[in-house]
Coordinates of C-alpha atoms in Angstrom, one line a residue:
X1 CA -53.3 -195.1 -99.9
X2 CA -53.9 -191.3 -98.8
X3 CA -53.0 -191.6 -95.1
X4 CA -50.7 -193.4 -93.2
X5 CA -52.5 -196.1 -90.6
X6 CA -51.7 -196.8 -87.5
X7 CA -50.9 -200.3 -87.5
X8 CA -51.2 -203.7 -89.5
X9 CA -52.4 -206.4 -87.3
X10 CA -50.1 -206.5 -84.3
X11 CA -47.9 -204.3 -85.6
X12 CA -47.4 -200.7 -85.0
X13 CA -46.9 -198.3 -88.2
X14 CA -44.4 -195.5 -86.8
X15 CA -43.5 -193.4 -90.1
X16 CA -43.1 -193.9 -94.4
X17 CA -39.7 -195.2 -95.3
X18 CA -40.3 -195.4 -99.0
X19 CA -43.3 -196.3 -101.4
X20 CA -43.0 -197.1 -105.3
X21 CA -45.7 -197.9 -108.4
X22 CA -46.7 -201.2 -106.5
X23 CA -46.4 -200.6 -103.0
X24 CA -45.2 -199.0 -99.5
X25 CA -42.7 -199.4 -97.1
X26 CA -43.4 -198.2 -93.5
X27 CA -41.1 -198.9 -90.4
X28 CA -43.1 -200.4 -87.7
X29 CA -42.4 -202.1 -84.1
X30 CA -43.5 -205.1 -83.0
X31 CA -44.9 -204.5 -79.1
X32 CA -44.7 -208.0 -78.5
X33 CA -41.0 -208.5 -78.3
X34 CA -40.2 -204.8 -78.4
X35 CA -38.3 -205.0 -82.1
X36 CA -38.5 -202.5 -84.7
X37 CA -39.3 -204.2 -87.9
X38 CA -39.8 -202.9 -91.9
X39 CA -43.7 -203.4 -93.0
X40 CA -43.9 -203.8 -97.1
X41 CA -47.6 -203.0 -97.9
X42 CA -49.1 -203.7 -101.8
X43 CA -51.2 -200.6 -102.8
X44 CA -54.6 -201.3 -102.3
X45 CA -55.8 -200.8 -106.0
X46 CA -53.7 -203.6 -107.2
X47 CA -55.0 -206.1 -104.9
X48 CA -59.0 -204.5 -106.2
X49 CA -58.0 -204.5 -109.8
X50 CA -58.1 -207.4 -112.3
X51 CA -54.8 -209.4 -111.4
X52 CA -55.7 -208.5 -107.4
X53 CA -56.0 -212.3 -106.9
X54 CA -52.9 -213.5 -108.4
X55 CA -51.1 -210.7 -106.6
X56 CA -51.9 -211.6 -103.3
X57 CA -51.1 -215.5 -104.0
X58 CA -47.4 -214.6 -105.1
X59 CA -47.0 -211.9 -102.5
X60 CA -47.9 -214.4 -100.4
X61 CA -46.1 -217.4 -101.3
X62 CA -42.6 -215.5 -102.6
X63 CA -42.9 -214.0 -98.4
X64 CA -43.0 -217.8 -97.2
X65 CA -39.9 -218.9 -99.8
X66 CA -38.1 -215.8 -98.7
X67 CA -38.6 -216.9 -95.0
X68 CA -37.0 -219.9 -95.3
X69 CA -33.7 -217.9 -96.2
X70 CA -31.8 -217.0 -93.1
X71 CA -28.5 -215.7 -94.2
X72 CA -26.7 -213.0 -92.6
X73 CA -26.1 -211.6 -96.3
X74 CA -30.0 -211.5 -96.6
X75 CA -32.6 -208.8 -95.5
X76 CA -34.9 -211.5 -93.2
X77 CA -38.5 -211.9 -93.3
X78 CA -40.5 -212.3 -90.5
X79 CA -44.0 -212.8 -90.8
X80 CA -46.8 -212.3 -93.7
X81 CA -50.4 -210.8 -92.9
X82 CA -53.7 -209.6 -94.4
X83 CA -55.7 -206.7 -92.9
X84 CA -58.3 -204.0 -94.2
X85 CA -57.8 -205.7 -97.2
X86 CA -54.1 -205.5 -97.8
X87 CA -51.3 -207.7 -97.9
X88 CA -48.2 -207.2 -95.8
X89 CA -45.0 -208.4 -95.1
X90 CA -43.1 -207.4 -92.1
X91 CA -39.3 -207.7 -92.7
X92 CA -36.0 -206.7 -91.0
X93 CA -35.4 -203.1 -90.4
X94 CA -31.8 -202.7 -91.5
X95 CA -30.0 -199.0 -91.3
X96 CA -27.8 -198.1 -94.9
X97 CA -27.2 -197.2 -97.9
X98 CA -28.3 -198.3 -101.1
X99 CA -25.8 -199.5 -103.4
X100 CA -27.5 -197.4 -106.3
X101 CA -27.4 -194.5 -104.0
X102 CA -23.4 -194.7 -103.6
X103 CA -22.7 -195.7 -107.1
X104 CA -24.7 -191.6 -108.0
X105 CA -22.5 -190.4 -106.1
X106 CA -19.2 -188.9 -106.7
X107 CA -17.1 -191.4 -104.7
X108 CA -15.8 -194.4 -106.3
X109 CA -15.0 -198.2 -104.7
X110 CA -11.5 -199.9 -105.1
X111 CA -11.1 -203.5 -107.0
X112 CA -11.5 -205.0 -103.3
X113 CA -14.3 -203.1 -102.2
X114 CA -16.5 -204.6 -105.2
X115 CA -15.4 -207.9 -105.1
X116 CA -16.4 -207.7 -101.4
X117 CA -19.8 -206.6 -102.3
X118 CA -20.3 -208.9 -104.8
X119 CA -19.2 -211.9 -102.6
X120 CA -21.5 -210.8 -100.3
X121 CA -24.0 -210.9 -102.7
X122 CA -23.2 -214.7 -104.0
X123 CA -23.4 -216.0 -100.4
X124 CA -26.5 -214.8 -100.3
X125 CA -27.5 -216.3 -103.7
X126 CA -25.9 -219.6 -102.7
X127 CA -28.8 -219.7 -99.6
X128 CA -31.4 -218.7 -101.9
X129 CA -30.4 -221.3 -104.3
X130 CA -30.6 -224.3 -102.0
X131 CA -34.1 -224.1 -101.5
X132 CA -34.4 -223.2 -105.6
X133 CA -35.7 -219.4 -105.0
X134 CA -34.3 -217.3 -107.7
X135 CA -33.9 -213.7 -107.1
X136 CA -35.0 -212.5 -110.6
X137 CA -34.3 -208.9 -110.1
X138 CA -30.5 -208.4 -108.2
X139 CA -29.5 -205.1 -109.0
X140 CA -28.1 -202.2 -106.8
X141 CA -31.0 -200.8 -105.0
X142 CA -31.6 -204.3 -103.6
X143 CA -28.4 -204.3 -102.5
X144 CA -28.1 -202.4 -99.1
X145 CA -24.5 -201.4 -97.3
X146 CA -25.1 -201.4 -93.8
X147 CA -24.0 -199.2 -91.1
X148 CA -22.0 -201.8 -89.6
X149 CA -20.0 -202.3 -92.1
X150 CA -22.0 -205.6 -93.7
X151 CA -24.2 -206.4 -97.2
X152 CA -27.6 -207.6 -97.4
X153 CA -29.2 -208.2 -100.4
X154 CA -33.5 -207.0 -100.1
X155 CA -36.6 -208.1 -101.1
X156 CA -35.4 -211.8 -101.6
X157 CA -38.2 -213.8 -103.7
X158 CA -41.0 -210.4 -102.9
X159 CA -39.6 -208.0 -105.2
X160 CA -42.5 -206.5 -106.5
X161 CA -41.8 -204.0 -109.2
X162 CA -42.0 -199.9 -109.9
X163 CA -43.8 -199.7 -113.7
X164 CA -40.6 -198.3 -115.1
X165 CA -39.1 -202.0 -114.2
X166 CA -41.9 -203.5 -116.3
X167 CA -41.1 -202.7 -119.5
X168 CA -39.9 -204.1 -122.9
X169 CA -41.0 -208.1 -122.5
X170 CA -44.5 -208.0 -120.9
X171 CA -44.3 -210.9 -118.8
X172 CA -40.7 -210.9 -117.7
X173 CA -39.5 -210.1 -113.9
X174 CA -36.7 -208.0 -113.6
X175 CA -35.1 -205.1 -113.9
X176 CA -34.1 -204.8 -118.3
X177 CA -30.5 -203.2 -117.3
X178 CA -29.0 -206.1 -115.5
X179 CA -31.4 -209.0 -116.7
X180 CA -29.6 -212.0 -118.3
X181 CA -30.2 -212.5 -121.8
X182 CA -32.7 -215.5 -121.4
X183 CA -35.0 -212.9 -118.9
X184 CA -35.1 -210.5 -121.7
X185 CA -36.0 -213.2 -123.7
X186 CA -39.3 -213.9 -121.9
X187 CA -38.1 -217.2 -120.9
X188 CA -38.2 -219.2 -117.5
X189 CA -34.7 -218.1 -115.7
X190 CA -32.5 -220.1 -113.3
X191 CA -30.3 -219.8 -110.7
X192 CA -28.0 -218.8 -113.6
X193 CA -29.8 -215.5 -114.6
X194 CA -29.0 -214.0 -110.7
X195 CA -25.0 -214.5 -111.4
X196 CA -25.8 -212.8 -114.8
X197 CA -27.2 -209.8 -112.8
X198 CA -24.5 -210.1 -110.0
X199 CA -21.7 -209.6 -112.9
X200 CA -23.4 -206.9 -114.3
X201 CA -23.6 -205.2 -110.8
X202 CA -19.7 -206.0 -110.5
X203 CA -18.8 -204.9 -113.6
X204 CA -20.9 -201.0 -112.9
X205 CA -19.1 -201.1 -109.9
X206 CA -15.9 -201.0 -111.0
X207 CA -16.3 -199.1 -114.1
X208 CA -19.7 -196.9 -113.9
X209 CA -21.2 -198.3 -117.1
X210 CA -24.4 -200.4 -117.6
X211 CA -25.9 -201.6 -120.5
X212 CA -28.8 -198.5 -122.0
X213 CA -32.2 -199.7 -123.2
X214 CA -31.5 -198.8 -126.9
X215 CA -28.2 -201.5 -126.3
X216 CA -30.1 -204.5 -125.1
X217 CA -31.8 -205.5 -127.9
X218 CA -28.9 -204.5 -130.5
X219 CA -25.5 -204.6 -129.2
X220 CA -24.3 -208.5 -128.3
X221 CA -23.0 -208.3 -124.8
X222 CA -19.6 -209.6 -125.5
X223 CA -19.1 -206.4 -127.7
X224 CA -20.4 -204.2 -124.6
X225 CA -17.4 -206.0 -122.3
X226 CA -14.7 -205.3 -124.9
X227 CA -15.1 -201.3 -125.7
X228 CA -15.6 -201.1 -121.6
X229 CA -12.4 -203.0 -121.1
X230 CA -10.9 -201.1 -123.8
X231 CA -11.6 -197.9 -121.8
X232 CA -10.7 -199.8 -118.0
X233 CA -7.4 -200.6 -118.3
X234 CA -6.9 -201.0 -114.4
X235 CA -9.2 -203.8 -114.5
X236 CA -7.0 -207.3 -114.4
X237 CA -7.0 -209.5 -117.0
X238 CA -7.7 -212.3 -114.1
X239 CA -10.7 -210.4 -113.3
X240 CA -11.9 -209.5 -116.9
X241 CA -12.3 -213.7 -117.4
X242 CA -14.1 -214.0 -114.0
X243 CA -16.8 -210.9 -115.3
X244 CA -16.9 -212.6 -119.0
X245 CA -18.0 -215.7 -117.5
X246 CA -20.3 -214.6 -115.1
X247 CA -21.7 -212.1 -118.2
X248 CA -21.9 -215.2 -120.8
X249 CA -24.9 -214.8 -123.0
X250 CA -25.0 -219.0 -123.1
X251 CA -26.0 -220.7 -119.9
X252 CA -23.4 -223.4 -120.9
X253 CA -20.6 -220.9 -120.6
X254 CA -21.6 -219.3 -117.2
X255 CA -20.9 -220.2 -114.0
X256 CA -23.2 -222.9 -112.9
X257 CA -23.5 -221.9 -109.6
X258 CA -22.8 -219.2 -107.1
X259 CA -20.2 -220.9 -105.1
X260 CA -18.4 -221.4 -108.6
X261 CA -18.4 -217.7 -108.9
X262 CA -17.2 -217.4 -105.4
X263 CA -14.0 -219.5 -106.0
X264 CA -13.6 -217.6 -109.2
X265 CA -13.4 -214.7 -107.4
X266 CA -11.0 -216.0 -104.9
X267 CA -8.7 -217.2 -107.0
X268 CA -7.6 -213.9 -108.3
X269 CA -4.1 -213.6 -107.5
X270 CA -4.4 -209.9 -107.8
X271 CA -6.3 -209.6 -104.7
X272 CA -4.5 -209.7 -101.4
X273 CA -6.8 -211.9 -99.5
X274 CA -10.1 -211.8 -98.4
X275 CA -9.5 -210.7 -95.1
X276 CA -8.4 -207.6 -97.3
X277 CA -11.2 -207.0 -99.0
X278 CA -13.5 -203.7 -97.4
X279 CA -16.6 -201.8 -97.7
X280 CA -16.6 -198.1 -98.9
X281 CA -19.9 -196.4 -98.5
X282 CA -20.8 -192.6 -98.2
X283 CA -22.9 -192.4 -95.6
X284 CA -22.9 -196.1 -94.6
X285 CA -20.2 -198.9 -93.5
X286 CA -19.4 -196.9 -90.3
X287 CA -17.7 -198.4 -87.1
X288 CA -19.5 -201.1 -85.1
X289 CA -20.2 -198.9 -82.4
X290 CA -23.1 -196.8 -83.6
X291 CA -25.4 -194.5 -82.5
X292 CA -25.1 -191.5 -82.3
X293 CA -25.8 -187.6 -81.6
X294 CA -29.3 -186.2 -81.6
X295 CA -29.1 -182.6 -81.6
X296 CA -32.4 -180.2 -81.1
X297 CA -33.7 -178.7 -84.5
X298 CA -32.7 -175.0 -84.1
X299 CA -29.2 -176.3 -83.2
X300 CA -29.0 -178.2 -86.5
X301 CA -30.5 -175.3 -88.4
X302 CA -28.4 -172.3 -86.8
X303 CA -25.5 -175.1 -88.1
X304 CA -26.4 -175.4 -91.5
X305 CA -26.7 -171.6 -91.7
X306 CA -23.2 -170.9 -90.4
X307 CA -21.9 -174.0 -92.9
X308 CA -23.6 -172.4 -95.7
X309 CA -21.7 -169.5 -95.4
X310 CA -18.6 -171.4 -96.5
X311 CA -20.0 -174.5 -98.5
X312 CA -23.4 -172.7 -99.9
X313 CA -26.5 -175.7 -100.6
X314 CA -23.6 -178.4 -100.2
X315 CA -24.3 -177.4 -96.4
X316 CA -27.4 -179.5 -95.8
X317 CA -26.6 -182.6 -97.4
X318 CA -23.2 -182.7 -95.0
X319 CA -24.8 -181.9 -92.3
X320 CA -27.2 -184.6 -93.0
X321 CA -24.3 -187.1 -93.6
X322 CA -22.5 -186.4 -90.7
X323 CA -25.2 -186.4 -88.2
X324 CA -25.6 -190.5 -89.0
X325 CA -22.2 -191.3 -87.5
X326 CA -20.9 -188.6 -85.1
X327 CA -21.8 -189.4 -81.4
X328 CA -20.2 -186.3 -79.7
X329 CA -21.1 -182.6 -80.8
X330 CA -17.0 -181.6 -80.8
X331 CA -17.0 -184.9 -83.4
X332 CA -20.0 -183.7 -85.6
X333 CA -18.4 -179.8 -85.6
X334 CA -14.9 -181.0 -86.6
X335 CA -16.5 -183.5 -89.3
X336 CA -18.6 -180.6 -90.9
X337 CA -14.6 -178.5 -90.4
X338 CA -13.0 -181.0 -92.7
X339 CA -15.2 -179.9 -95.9
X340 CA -14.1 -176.4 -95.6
X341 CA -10.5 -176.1 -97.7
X342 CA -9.8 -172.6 -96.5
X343 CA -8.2 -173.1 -93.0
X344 CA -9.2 -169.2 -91.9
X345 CA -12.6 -170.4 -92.7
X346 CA -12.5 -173.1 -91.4
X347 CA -11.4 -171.8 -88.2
X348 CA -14.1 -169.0 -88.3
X349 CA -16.6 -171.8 -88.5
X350 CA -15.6 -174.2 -85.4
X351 CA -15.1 -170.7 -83.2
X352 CA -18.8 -170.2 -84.5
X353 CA -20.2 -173.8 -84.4
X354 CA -18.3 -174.1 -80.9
X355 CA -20.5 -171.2 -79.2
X356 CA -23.6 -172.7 -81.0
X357 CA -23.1 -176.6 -79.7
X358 CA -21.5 -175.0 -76.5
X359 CA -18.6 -176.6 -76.5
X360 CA -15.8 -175.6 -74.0
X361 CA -13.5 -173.7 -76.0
X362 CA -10.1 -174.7 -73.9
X363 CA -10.8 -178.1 -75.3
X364 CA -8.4 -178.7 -77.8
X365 CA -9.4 -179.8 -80.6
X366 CA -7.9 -183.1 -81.2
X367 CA -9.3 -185.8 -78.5
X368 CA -6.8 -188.6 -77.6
X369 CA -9.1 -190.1 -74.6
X370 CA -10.5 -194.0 -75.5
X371 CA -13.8 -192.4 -75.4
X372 CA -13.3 -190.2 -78.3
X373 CA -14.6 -191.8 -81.5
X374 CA -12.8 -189.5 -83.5
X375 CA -9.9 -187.9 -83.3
X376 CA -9.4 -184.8 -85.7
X377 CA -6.3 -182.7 -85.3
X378 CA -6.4 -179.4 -87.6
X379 CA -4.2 -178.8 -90.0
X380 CA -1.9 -181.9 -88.7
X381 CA -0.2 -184.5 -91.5
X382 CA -1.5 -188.0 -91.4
X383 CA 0.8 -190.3 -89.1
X384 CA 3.3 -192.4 -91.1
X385 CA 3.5 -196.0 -90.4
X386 CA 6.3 -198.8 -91.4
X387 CA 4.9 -201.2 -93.8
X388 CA 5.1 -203.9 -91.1
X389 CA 3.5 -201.9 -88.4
X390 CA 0.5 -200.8 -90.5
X391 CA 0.6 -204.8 -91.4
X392 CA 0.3 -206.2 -87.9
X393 CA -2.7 -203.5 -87.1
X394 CA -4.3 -204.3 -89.9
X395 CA -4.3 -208.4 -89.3
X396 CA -5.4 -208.0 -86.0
X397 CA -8.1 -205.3 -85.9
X398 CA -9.6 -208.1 -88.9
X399 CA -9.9 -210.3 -86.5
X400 CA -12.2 -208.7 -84.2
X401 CA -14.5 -206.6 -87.1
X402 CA -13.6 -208.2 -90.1
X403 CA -12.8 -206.2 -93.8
X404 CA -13.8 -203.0 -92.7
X405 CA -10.6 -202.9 -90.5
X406 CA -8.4 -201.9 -93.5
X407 CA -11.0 -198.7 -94.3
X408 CA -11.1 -198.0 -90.9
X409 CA -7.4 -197.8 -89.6
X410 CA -7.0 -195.7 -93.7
X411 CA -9.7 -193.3 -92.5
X412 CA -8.6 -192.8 -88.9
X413 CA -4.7 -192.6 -89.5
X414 CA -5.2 -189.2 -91.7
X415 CA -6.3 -187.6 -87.6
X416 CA -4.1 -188.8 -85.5
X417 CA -0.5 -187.6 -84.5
X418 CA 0.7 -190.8 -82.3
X419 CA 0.8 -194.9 -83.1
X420 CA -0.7 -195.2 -79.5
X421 CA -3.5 -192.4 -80.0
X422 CA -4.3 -194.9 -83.6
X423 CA -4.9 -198.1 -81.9
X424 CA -6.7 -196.6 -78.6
X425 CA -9.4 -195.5 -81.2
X426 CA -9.0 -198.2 -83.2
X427 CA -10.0 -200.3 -80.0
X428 CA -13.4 -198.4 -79.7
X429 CA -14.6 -200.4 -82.4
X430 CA -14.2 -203.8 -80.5
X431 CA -17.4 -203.8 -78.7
X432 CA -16.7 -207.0 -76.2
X433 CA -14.7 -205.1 -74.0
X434 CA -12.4 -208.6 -73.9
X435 CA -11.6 -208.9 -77.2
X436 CA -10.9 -204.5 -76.9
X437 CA -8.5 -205.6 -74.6
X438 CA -6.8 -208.1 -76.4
X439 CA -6.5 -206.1 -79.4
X440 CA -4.4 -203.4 -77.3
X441 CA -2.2 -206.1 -76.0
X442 CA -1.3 -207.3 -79.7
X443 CA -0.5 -203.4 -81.0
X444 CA 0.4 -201.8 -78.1
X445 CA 3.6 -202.0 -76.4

């Protein structure tokens, strides 16, 4: 398509979120009840070309199976549609990362953190598989960390693929690097082939490595777990036989099902509990309270100048990550601070960033108020809690957001200097204001 239109039947086309070999994604609203919605659109010349017909049929009919799964793990589908001669399929617009995206980056996820994801990514498997939809391509761009803290797995029973997924076996579905060994094979895959991909998924995520096209074909998978265990040490040996089941080449040695895998995974005695289990994302799993600081363009660009100074081109992609979660300009100009290791120049940059978001200078710089979403005191050590205090905040902030509490309370105790200052921000991310209130009567005194 050369130009973006305006709308697809009753829905509104508002901007290009992302486009591939087989299609586009726009995000688009829906006027009638006033909801912002994603729009997946097959190019045109597929649907023209000589499998156009049978392309339309399996768009069609994979959009009604993945209707019919309404999981909160699972990015929901809404409607399907055909105008100007083009399919679409208007889905949930959801606000994250990409699991592929964080695993490029430089930041790594704890034993915890990927057994979360992956359970996440089972319970959403275990929907699909009661109404016999197999996934066929689970892998880490379809899974998606939300800003909420939450997982969704995408493109449930549409997944349409880019050419460089359609290599190797010409007919197969899938994407080669986490495809079970009877999808490489060319042959029809069960629900058994999506907990192959899911422990392949697990196993990148705790260790980085992935099978390479030149190994799939000549290096028997079993071999492929034992030199990476070899090199993981950390990895426990409960969790090593929980990955080489789920990674079994024979379907009579896997997990049958995804709830198996689930109580596999929750049997580990190594891990805490579940309630312990949290997301880690880089520019995603943020506090429940969201959104957020819009800031004119000039002001954002005279910023990224005066951050370039100290952190040269690293300057844009921090400003970019910070703007997604700050909701106050003195947060955003103390976030952008922490990057900066020298504290002169650091200090050069909030005098400077201060007179360019006009913020009061006798502020002082760390915020204790309820309001403040962030506090950030300069230069100040983290605050040092007993093992049972730090326990009894952590149980009962889970009970009001869930996993995420353990990242949160790790990531906000590093800027404060008081227990009380901890849990008064700590209670910003309750949104009922009831259960805010509770929580402060359980931690504070």
């Amino acid at each position: 398509m050369n130009k973006t239109p305006s709308s697809f039947g009753k829905y509104q086309v508002e901007k290009v979120l992302g486009q591939g070999a087989m299609g586009v994604v726009y995000q688009g609203f829906d006027p009638v009840i006033e909801r912002t919605v994603a729009i997946k659109v097959l190019h045109e010349h597929h649907l023209a070309g000589e499998h156009g017909e049978e392309l339309s049929l399996r768009f069609k009919r994979e959009a009604q199976a993945a209707a019919r799964c309404l999981h909160r793990n699972i990015v929901a589908v809404f409607d399907y549609g055909h105008a100007d001669n083009q399919d679409y399929i208007v889905m949930e617009y959801i606000e994250g990362e990409e699991l592929s995206q964080f695993l490029r980056s430089e930041e790594k996820l704890s034993t915890d953190e990927a057994v979360f994801i992956t359970l996440s990514v089972l319970r959403a498997l275990t929907a699909a598989h009661q109404f016999n939809i197999v996934h066929r391509d689970i892998k880490p761009a379809n899974i998606i960390l939300l800003n909420d803290g939450e997982v969704k797995v995408a493109d449930f029973g549409v997944a349409l693929l880019d050419k460089s997924d359609l290599t190797l076996a010409g007919n197969m579905v899938g994407t080669p690097n986490y495809m079970s060994p009877e999808g490489l094979r060319g042959e029809t895959v069960t629900e058994q082939a999506d907990l192959y991909s899911t422990g392949m998924v697990l196993l990148e995520m705790l260790t980085g490595a992935r099978l390479s096209p030149q190994q799939l074909y000549t290096m028997p998978i079993a071999d492929f777990i034992d030199s990476i265990f070899e090199q993981h040490s950390h990895i426990s040996l409960p969790l090593q036989k929980v990955i080489r089941q789920a990674l079994a080449p024979l379907l009579t040695d896997r997990y049958l099902s995804a709830k198996a895998f689930i109580e596999g995974l929750e049997s580990l005695a190594s891990l805490e509990a579940q309630a312990d289990a949290t997301i880690s994302a880089k520019a995603g799993i943020q506090e429940k309270s969201q959104q957020l600081l819009e800031l004119p363009p000039q002001t954002l660009a005279d910023l990224k100048q005066e951050l370039a100074t100290h952190l040269g081109p690293m300057a844009s992609f921090v400003i970019k990550k910070a703007s997604t979660h700050t909701r106050s300009a003195r947060e955003f100009m103390l976030q952008l601070s922490e990057h900066i290791s020298n504290p002169e120049q650091r200090e050069i940059f909030i005098t400077q960033a201060s007179k360019t978001l006009a913020i009061d200078d006798t502020v002082p710089y760390a915020t204790s108020s309820a309001n403040a979403s962030v506090a950030t005191v300069i230069n100040q050590p983290a605050l040092i809690l007993s093992t049972a205090r730090r326990e009894l905040i952590t149980t009962a902030l889970i009970f009001y957001i869930g996993p995420v509490a353990k990242h949160q309370i790790k990531r906000y105790i590093k800027r404060v200097s008081s227990d009380s200052e901890l849990c008064e921000l700590l209670a910003e991310l309750i949104l009922d204001p009831s259960d805010k209130h509770s929580f402060k009567e359980k931690v504070l005194d």
